[in-house]
XYZ file of C-alpha atoms in Angstrom:
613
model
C 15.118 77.103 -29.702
C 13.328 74.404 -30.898
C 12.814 70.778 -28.358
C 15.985 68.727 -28.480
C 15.907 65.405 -28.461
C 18.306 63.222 -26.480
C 21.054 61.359 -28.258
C 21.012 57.556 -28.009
C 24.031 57.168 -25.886
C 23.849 53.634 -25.995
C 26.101 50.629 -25.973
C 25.557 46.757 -27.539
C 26.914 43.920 -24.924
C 27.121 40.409 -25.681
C 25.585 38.343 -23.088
C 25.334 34.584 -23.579
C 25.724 34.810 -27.037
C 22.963 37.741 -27.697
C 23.509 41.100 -28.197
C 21.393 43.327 -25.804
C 21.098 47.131 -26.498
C 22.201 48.845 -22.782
C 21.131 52.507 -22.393
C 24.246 54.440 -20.952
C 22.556 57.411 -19.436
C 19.789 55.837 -17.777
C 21.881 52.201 -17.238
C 19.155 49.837 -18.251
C 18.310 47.436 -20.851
C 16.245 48.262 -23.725
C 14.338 44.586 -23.705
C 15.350 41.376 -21.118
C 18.484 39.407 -22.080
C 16.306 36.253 -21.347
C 14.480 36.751 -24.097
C 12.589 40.408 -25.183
C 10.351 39.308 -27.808
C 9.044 36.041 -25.108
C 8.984 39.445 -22.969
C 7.178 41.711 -25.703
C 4.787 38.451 -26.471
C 3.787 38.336 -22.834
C 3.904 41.850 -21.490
C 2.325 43.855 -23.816
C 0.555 41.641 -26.324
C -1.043 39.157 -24.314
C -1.414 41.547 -21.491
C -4.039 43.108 -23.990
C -5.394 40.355 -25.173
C -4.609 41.449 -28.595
C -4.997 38.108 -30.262
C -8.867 38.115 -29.630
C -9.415 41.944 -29.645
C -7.979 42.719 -32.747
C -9.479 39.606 -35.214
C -12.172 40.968 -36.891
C -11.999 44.552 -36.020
C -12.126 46.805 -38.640
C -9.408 49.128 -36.947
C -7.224 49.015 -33.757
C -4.888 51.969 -32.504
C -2.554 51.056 -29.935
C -0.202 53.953 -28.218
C 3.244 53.383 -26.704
C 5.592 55.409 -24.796
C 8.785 54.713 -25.448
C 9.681 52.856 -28.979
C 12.979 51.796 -28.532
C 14.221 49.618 -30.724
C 10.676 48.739 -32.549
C 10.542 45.403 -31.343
C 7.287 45.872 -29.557
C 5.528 47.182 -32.840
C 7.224 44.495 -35.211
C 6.388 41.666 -32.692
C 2.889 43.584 -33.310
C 3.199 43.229 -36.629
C 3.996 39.235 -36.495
C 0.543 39.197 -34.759
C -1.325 40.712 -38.001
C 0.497 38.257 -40.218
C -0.711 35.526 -38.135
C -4.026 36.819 -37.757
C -4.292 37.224 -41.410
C -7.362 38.201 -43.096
C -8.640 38.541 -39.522
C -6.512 41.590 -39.256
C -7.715 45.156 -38.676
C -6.151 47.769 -39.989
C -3.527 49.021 -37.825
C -2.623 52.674 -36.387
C 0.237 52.466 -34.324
C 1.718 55.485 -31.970
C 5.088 55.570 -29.961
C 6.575 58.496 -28.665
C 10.539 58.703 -28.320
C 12.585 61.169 -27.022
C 16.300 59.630 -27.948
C 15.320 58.001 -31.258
C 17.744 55.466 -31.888
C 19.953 55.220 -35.397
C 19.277 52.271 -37.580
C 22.061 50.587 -37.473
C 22.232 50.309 -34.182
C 18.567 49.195 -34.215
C 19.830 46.869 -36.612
C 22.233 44.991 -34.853
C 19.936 44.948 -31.685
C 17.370 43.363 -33.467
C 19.641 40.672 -35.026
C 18.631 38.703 -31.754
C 15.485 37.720 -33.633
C 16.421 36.588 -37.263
C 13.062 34.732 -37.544
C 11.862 38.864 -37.358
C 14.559 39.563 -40.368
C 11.688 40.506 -42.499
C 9.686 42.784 -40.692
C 12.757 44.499 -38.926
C 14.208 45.381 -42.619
C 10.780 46.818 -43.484
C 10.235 49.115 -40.210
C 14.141 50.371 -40.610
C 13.146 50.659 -44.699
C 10.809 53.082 -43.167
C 12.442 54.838 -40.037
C 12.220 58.444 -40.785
C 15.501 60.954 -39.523
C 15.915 62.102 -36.010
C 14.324 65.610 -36.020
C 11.584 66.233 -33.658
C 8.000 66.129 -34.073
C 5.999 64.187 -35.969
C 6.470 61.494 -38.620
C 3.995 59.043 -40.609
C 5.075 55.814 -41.954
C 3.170 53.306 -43.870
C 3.684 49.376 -43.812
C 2.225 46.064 -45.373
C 0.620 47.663 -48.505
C -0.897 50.951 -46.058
C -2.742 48.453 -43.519
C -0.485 49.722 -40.728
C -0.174 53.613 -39.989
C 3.387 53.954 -38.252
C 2.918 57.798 -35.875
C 6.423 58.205 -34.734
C 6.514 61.368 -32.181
C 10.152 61.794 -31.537
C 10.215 64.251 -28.173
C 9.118 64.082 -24.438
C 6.122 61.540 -24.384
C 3.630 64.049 -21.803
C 4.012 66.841 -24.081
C 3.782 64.585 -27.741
C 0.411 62.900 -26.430
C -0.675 66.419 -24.802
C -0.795 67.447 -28.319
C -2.418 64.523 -30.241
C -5.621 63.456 -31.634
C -6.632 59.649 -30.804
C -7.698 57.522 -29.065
C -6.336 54.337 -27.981
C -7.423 50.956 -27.946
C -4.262 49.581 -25.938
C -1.572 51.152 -24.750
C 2.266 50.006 -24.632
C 3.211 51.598 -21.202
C 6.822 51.005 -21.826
C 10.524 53.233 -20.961
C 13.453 52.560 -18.538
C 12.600 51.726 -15.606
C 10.603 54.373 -13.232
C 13.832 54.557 -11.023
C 15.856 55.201 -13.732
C 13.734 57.197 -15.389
C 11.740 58.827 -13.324
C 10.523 61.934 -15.417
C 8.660 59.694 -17.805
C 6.552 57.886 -14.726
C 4.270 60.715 -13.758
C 0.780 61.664 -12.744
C 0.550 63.719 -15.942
C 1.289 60.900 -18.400
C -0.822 59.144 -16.980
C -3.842 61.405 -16.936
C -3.128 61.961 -20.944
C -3.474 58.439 -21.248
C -7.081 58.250 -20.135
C -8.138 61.070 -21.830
C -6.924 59.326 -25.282
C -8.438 56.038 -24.688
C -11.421 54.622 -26.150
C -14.100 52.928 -23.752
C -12.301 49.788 -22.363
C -8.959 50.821 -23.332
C -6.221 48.525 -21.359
C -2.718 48.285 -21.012
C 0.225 46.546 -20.255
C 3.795 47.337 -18.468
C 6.754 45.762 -17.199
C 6.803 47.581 -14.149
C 4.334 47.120 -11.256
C 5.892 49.875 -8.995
C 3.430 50.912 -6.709
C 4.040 54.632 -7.794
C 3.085 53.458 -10.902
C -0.026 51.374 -9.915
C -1.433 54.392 -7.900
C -0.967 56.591 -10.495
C -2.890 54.661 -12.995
C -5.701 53.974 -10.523
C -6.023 57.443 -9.698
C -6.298 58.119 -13.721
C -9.050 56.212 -13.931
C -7.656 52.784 -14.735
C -8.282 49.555 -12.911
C -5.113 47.687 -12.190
C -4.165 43.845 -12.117
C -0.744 42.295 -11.012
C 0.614 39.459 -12.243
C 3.945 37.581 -12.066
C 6.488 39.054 -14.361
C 8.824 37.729 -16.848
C 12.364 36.460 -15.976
C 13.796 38.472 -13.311
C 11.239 40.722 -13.103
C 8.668 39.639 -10.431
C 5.542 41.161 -11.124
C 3.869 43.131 -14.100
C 0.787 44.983 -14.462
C -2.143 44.995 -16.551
C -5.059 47.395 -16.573
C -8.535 48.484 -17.917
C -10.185 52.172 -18.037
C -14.543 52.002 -19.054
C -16.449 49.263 -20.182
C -15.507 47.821 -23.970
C -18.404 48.887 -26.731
C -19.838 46.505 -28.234
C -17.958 45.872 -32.182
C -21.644 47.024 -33.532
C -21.527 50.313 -31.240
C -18.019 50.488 -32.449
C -18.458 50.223 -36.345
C -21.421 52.946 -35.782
C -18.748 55.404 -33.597
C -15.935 55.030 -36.693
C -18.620 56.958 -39.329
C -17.451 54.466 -42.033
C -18.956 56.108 -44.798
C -20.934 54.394 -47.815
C -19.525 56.268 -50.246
C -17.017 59.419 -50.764
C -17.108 61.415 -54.181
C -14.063 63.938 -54.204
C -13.932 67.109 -56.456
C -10.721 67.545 -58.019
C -8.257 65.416 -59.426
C -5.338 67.431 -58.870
C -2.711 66.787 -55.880
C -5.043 67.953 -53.294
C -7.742 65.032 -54.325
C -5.456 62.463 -54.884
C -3.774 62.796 -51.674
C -7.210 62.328 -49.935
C -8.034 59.510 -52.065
C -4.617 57.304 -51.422
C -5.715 58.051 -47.677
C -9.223 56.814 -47.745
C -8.093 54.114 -50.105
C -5.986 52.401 -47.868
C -8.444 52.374 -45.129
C -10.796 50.298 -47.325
C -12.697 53.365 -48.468
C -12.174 53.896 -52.518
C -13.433 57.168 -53.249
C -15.301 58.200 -56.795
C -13.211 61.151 -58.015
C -14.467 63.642 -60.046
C -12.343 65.949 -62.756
C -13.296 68.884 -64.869
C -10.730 68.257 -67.497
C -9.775 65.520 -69.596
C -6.913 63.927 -67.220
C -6.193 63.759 -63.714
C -3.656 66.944 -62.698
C -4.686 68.948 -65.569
C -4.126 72.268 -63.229
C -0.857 73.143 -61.632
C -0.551 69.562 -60.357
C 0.366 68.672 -64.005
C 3.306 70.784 -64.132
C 6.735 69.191 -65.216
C 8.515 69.243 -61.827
C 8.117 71.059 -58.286
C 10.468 71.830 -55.469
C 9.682 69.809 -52.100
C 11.267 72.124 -48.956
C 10.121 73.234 -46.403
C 8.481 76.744 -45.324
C 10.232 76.883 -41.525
C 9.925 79.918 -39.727
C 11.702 82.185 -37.457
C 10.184 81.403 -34.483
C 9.014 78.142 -33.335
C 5.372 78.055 -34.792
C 2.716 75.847 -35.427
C 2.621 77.001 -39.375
C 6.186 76.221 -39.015
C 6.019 72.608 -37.544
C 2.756 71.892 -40.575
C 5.634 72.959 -42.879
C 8.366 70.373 -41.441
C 6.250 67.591 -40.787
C 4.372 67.647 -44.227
C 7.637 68.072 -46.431
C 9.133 65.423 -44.196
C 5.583 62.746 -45.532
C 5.777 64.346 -48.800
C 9.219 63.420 -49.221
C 8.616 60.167 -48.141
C 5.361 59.735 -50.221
C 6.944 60.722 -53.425
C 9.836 57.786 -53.110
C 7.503 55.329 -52.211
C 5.492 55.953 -55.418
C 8.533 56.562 -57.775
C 7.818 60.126 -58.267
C 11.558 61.393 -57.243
C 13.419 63.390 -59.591
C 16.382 65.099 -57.892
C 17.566 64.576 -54.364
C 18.189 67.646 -52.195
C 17.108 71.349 -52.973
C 18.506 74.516 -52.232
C 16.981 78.110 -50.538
C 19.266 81.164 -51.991
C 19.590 84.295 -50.440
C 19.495 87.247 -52.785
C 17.905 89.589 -50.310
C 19.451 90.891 -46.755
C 15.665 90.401 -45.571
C 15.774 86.495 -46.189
C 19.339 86.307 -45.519
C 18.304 87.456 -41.640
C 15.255 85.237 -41.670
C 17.429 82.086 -42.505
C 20.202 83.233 -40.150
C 17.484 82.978 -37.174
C 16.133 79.812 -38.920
C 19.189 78.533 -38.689
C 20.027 79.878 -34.791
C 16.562 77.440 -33.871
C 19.259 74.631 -33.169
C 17.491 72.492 -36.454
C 19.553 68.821 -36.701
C 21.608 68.774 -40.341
C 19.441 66.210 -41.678
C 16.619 68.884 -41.533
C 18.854 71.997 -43.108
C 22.747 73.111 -43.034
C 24.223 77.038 -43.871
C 26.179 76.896 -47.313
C 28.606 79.326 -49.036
C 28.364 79.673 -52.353
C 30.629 77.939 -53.853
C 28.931 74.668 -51.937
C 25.449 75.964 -53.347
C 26.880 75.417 -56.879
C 28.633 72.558 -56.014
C 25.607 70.929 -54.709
C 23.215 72.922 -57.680
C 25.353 72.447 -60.578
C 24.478 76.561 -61.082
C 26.444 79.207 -60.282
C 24.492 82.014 -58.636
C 27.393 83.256 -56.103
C 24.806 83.439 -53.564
C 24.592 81.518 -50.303
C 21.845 80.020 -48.544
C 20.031 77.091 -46.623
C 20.828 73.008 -48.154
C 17.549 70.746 -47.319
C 19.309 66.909 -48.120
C 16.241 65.292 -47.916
C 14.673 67.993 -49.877
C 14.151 67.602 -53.554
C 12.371 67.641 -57.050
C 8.950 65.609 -57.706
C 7.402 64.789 -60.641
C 3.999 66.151 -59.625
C 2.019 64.288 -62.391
C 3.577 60.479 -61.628
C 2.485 61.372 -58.089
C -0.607 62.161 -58.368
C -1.221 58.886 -60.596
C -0.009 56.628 -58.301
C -1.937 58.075 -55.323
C -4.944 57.630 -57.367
C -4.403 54.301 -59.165
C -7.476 52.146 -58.241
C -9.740 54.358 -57.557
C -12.842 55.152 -59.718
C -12.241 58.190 -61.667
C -14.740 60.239 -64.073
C -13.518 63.314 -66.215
C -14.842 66.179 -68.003
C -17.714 66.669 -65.244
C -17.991 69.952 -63.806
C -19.705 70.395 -60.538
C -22.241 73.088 -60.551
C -23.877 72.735 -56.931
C -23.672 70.947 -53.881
C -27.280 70.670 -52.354
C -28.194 68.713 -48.604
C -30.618 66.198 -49.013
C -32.834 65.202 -46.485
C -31.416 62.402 -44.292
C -32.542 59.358 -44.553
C -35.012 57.947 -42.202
C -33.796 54.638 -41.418
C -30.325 55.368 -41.423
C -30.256 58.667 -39.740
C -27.324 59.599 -42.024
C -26.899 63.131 -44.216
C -26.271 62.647 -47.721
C -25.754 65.436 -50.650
C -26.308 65.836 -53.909
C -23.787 66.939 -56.665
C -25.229 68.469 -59.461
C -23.715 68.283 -63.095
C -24.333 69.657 -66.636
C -25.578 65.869 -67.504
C -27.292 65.064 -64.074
C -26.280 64.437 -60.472
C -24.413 62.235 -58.140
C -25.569 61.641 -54.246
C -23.337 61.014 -51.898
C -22.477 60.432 -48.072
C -19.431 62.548 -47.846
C -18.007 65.040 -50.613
C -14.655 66.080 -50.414
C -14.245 69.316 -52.590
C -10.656 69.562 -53.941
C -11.090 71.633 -56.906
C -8.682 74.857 -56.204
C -10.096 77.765 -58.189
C -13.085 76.339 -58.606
C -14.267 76.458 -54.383
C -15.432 79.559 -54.160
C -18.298 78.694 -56.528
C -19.053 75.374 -54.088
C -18.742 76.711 -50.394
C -20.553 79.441 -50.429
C -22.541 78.048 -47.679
C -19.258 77.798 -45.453
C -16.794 80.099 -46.776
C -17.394 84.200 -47.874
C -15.906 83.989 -51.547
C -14.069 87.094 -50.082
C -11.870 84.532 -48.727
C -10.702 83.579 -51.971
C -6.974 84.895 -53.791
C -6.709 83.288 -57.671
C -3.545 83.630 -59.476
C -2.243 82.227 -62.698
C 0.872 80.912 -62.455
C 3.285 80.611 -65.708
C 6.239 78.436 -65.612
C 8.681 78.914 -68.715
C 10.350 75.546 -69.627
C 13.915 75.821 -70.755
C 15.453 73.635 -72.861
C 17.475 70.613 -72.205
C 20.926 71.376 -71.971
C 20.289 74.866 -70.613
C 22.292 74.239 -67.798
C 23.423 71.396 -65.744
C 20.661 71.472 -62.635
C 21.356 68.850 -59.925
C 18.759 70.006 -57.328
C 16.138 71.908 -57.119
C 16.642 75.691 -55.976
C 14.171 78.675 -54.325
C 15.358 81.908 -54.863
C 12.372 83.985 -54.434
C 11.450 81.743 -57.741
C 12.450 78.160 -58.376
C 14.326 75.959 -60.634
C 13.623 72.193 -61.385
C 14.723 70.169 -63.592
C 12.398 67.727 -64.985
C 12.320 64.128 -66.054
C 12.878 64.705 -70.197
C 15.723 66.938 -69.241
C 13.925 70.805 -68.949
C 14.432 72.916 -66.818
C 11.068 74.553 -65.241
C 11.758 78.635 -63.886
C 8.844 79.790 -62.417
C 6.172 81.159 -61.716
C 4.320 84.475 -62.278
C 1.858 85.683 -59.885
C -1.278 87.535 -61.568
C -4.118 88.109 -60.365
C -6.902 85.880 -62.007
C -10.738 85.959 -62.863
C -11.529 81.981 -62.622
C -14.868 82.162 -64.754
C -11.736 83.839 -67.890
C -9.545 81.898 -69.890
C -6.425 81.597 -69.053
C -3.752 84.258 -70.014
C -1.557 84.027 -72.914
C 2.024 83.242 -71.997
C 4.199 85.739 -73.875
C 7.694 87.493 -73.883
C 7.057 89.329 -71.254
C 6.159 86.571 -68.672
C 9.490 85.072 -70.076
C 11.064 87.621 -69.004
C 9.891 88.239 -65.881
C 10.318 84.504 -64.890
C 14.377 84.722 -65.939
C 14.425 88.356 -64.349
C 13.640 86.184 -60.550
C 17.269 84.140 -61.204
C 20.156 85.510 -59.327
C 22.248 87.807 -62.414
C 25.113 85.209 -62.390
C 22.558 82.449 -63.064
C 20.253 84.902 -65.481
C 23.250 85.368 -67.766
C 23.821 82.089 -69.183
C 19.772 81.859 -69.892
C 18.147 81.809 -73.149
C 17.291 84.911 -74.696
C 12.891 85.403 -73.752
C 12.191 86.164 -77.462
C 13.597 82.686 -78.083
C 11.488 80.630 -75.553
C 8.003 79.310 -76.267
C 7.285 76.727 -74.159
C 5.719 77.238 -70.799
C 2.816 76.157 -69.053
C 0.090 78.179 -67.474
C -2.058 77.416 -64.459
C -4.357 78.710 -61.619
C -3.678 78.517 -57.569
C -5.851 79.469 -54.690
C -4.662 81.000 -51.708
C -6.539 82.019 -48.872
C -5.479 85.758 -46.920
C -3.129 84.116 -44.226
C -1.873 82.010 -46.666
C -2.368 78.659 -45.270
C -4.532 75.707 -46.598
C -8.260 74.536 -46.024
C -8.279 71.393 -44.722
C -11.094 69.776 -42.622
C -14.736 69.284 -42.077
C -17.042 72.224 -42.733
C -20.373 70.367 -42.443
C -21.494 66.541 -41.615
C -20.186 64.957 -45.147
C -18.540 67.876 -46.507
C -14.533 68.541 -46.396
C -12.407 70.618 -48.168
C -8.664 70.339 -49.078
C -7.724 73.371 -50.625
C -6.001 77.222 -50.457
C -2.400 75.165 -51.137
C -0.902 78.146 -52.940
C 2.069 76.912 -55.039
C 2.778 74.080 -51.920
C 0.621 71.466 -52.985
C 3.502 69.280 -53.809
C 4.832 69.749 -49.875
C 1.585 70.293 -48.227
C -1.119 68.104 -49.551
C -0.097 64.434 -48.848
C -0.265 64.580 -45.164
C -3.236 66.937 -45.180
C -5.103 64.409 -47.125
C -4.150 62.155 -44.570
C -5.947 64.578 -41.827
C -8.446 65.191 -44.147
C -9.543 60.872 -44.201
C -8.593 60.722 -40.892
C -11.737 63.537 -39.882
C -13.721 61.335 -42.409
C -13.043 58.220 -40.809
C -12.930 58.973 -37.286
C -8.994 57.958 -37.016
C -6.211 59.428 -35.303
C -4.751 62.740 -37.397
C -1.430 63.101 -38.133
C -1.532 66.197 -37.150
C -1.217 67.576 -33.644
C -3.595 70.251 -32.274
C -1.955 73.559 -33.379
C -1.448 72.512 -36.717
C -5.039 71.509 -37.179
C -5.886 74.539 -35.930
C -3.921 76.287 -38.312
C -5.628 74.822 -41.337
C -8.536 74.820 -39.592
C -11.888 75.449 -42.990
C -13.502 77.735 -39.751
C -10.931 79.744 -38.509
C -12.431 82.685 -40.905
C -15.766 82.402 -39.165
């Protein structure tokens, strides 16, 4: 089974006028009923000095256990707007294990209409109740939202950050005494930065020991309302902001090879941390490979068992899907896994028996699949809601809009330069048909094309190329209404075809590509259930398609990561790109840039560029 997360099981009371959010099972408040955000302001903002900590950095990560109803981070977020251009850029973790639904976040937060606007935005953004992870971005990208819905010891146990302030928040250690332990509060030094601090409500002395025995030095202080005390606390000494520009690696400048989904998604990461990146294409337009097909499928790849390839899976498609909205990139809502075989039909049965909310996926007969698919197949299978079909080439434009972008170069070498004597900093050089580009950091995103770039980190053993051939049916073919996997896939796409894909073949990258033909047709139309395959076109009568190449690496998982100072690599996506590249770019900048990851530990290890060596 997979970690269940606690329902809500909360009640709103009107006290004086002001609705207060009361937590049944643990019977406590969520913020005072004098006044939470005067509470918020006092405990947790100015009891880490925010204000004068934050103005002028160039990024701040705060971490808080327990998020509640969000009015910590949005009274966070009044801060930056009053800071203004002062402002750093903002990463932001909470960990929740009984996520609250937005509604009644809503109505909680109503106390504070003068917060109307950022409240709206954060609920705009408040991802479903399934646990894990989940990214959110706010105000234009400057603040990364790290929602970790399950118990906070083991969500921070598996992270990568560290914190400059931390939001010790929760019910109230004896209410909720299996948040308050030694172990949380170990986890917490381990991801702070040097002169980390924190704030809390509660100055229990369990609590105060605790955090003294972790390493942190405590101060109490008289607390707000009826509370008598509160705490505040420090672990190290603060670097200096020189020593602490030097520690982030900001990089001069980033060229990325590839302009297909893979490159873009690193770019719109690095480009909202202040970082635009030069990208580099070898054809005549961005996503002229199989990112520039008409339409892909966004679901997920879960797995039987509980697995770290199967939590990447869920927590990418969950950012991709929210990725694709935000840039206008939606097609179709909702997509569809058929069965046709007994072996997938078992594999979604124990899928299915992980215990997996119904936002995430739901069983279906088949006469729901068609309902829901507009297709009859008379098969069965797995409904995704939130799943759905993208329009891979609109994404891939708006994740690169602003950058700097140069075509029809094809990169022939990557050679290490000497580093530079006064800086102390490695820099490459890119070499061209027409001359060469230098560089801090490279990012190679070029699919097929790595194997002839990383052959001083990767064996080009490593290395699977196929050409993929979708066949585009006409409009009209049939009425699609969401996007279906049935050991193919189906899409319909924005001028009305319908995409049925794709071949696997083997493929020499240095050859042109294959011909597409009857045959591959054919072969695409024989992958449709036979209900579904006999209302198709005849293959002698179709000639338009669309032919591209996909790397894969043997365990089938993607590159992503640092294989040398300055050098990354997103790549090895397979036909996923669409699902698994926006939140590995994120990882990707976030290895760059010295930020926290999105990912946890076990997935980075997963897509770990050295796991071969």
């Amino acid at each position: 089974m997979i970690e269940q997360l606690l329902p809500p099981d909360c009640r709103i009371e009107d006290r004086n006028g002001t609705p207060v959010l009361v937590s049944q099972r643990f019977d406590d408040i969520y913020f005072s009923a004098d006044d939470g955000l005067a509470e918020t302001q006092l405990v947790f903002l100015e009891g880490n000095n925010l204000k004068e900590r934050m103005a002028g950095r160039s990024h701040f990560t705060i971490a808080e256990t327990g998020f509640g109803t969000g009015l910590n981070f949005i009274a966070t977020l009044e801060l930056m707007q009053n800071l203004g251009d002062k402002a750093p850029g903002l990463h932001y973790i909470a960990t929740e294990i009984a996520p609250l639904e937005g509604e009644m976040m809503r109505t909680a937060l109503s106390a504070y209409p003068e917060l109307a606007g950022l409240s709206e935005a954060l609920l705009d953004a408040l991802p479903p109740r399934w646990p894990g992870r989940h990214r959110r971005l706010l105000m234009g990208g400057r603040v990364t939202l790290d929602l970790l819905y399950g118990d906070s010891t083991q969500r921070l146990r598996e992270s990568m950050f560290k914190a400059d302030a931390w939001y010790l928040d929760g019910f109230s250690p004896a209410r909720n005494p299996a948040m308050w332990q030694d172990d949380l509060y170990a986890l917490m030094a381990e991801r702070s930065s040097p002169g980390a601090t924190l704030g809390s409500f509660t100055a229990a002395g369990d609590v105060r020991r605790g955090l003294e025995q972790a390493g942190f030095s405590i101060t109490r202080h008289d607390g707000f309302g009826r509370k008598r005390h509160r705490i505040t606390g420090q672990i190290g000494t603060a670097e200096p902001e020189a020593s602490l520009a030097e520690q982030s690696g900001q990089p001069q400048d980033v060229v990325i090879i590839g302009a297909g989904i893979a490159g873009a998604s690193v770019a719109h990461a690095l480009k909202r941390h202040g970082v635009t990146p030069l990208i580099l294409g070898a054809g005549e337009v961005a996503a002229d490979g199989a990112s520039g097909n008409l339409a892909a499928v966004q679901s997920p790849r879960l797995t039987a068992l509980d697995t770290f390839p199967g939590r990447l899976s869920l927590t990418a498609w969950g950012y991709a899907r929210y990725l694709a909205d935000e840039c206008g990139a939606v097609i179709d809502h909702g997509s569809l896994i058929l069965t046709q075989q007994d072996r997938e039909q078992a594999r979604q049965r124990k899928i299915l028996g992980l215990g997996w909310p119904e936002t995430v996926l739901t069983a279906i007969e088949a006469d729901e699949a068609q309902r829901i698919s507009g297709l009859e197949t008379g098969l069965s299978g797995s409904y995704y809601p939130l799943g759905g079909t993208v329009d891979p080439r609109r994404l891939v434009a708006a994740l690169i809009d602003g950058c700097e972008t140069r075509f029809g170069l094809t990169i022939r070498a990557i050679e290490r330069l000497s580093p530079d004597t006064g800086e102390g900093r490695q820099r490459w050089r890119l070499t061209h048909d027409d001359g060469v580009i230098d560089a801090d950091n490279v990012v190679i995103a070029n699919g097929s094309g790595l194997a002839r770039l990383s052959q001083e980190w990767l064996p080009p053993s490593l290395f699977q190329v196929t050409a993929g051939m979708v066949s585009h049916l006409p409009e009209g073919t049939c009425s699609l209404l969401a996007g279906l996997s049935f050991g193919g896939y189906m899409a319909r796409a924005r001028d009305g075809r319908i995409c049925l894909g794709a071949s696997f073949d083997h493929h020499d990258p240095d050859q042109p590509l294959p011909e597409a033909g009857r045959q591959a047709h054919e072969r695409n139309l024989n992958l449709l259930p036979e209900r579904a395959r006999a209302i198709m076109p005849d293959p002698g009568n179709l000639d338009d398609s669309r032919v591209s190449l996909r790397l894969a690496v043997p365990d089938r998982q993607p590159l992503a990561g640092l294989l040398d100072e300055g050098v990354s690599v997103l790549a090895g996506l397979g036909a996923r790109g669409m699902v698994t590249a926006p939140l590995l770019g994120e990882h990707v900048a976030s290895r760059i840039l010295n930020l926290p990851s999105p990912l946890d530990q076990g997935m980075a290890s997963v897509v770990n560029p050295k796991r071969f060596s």
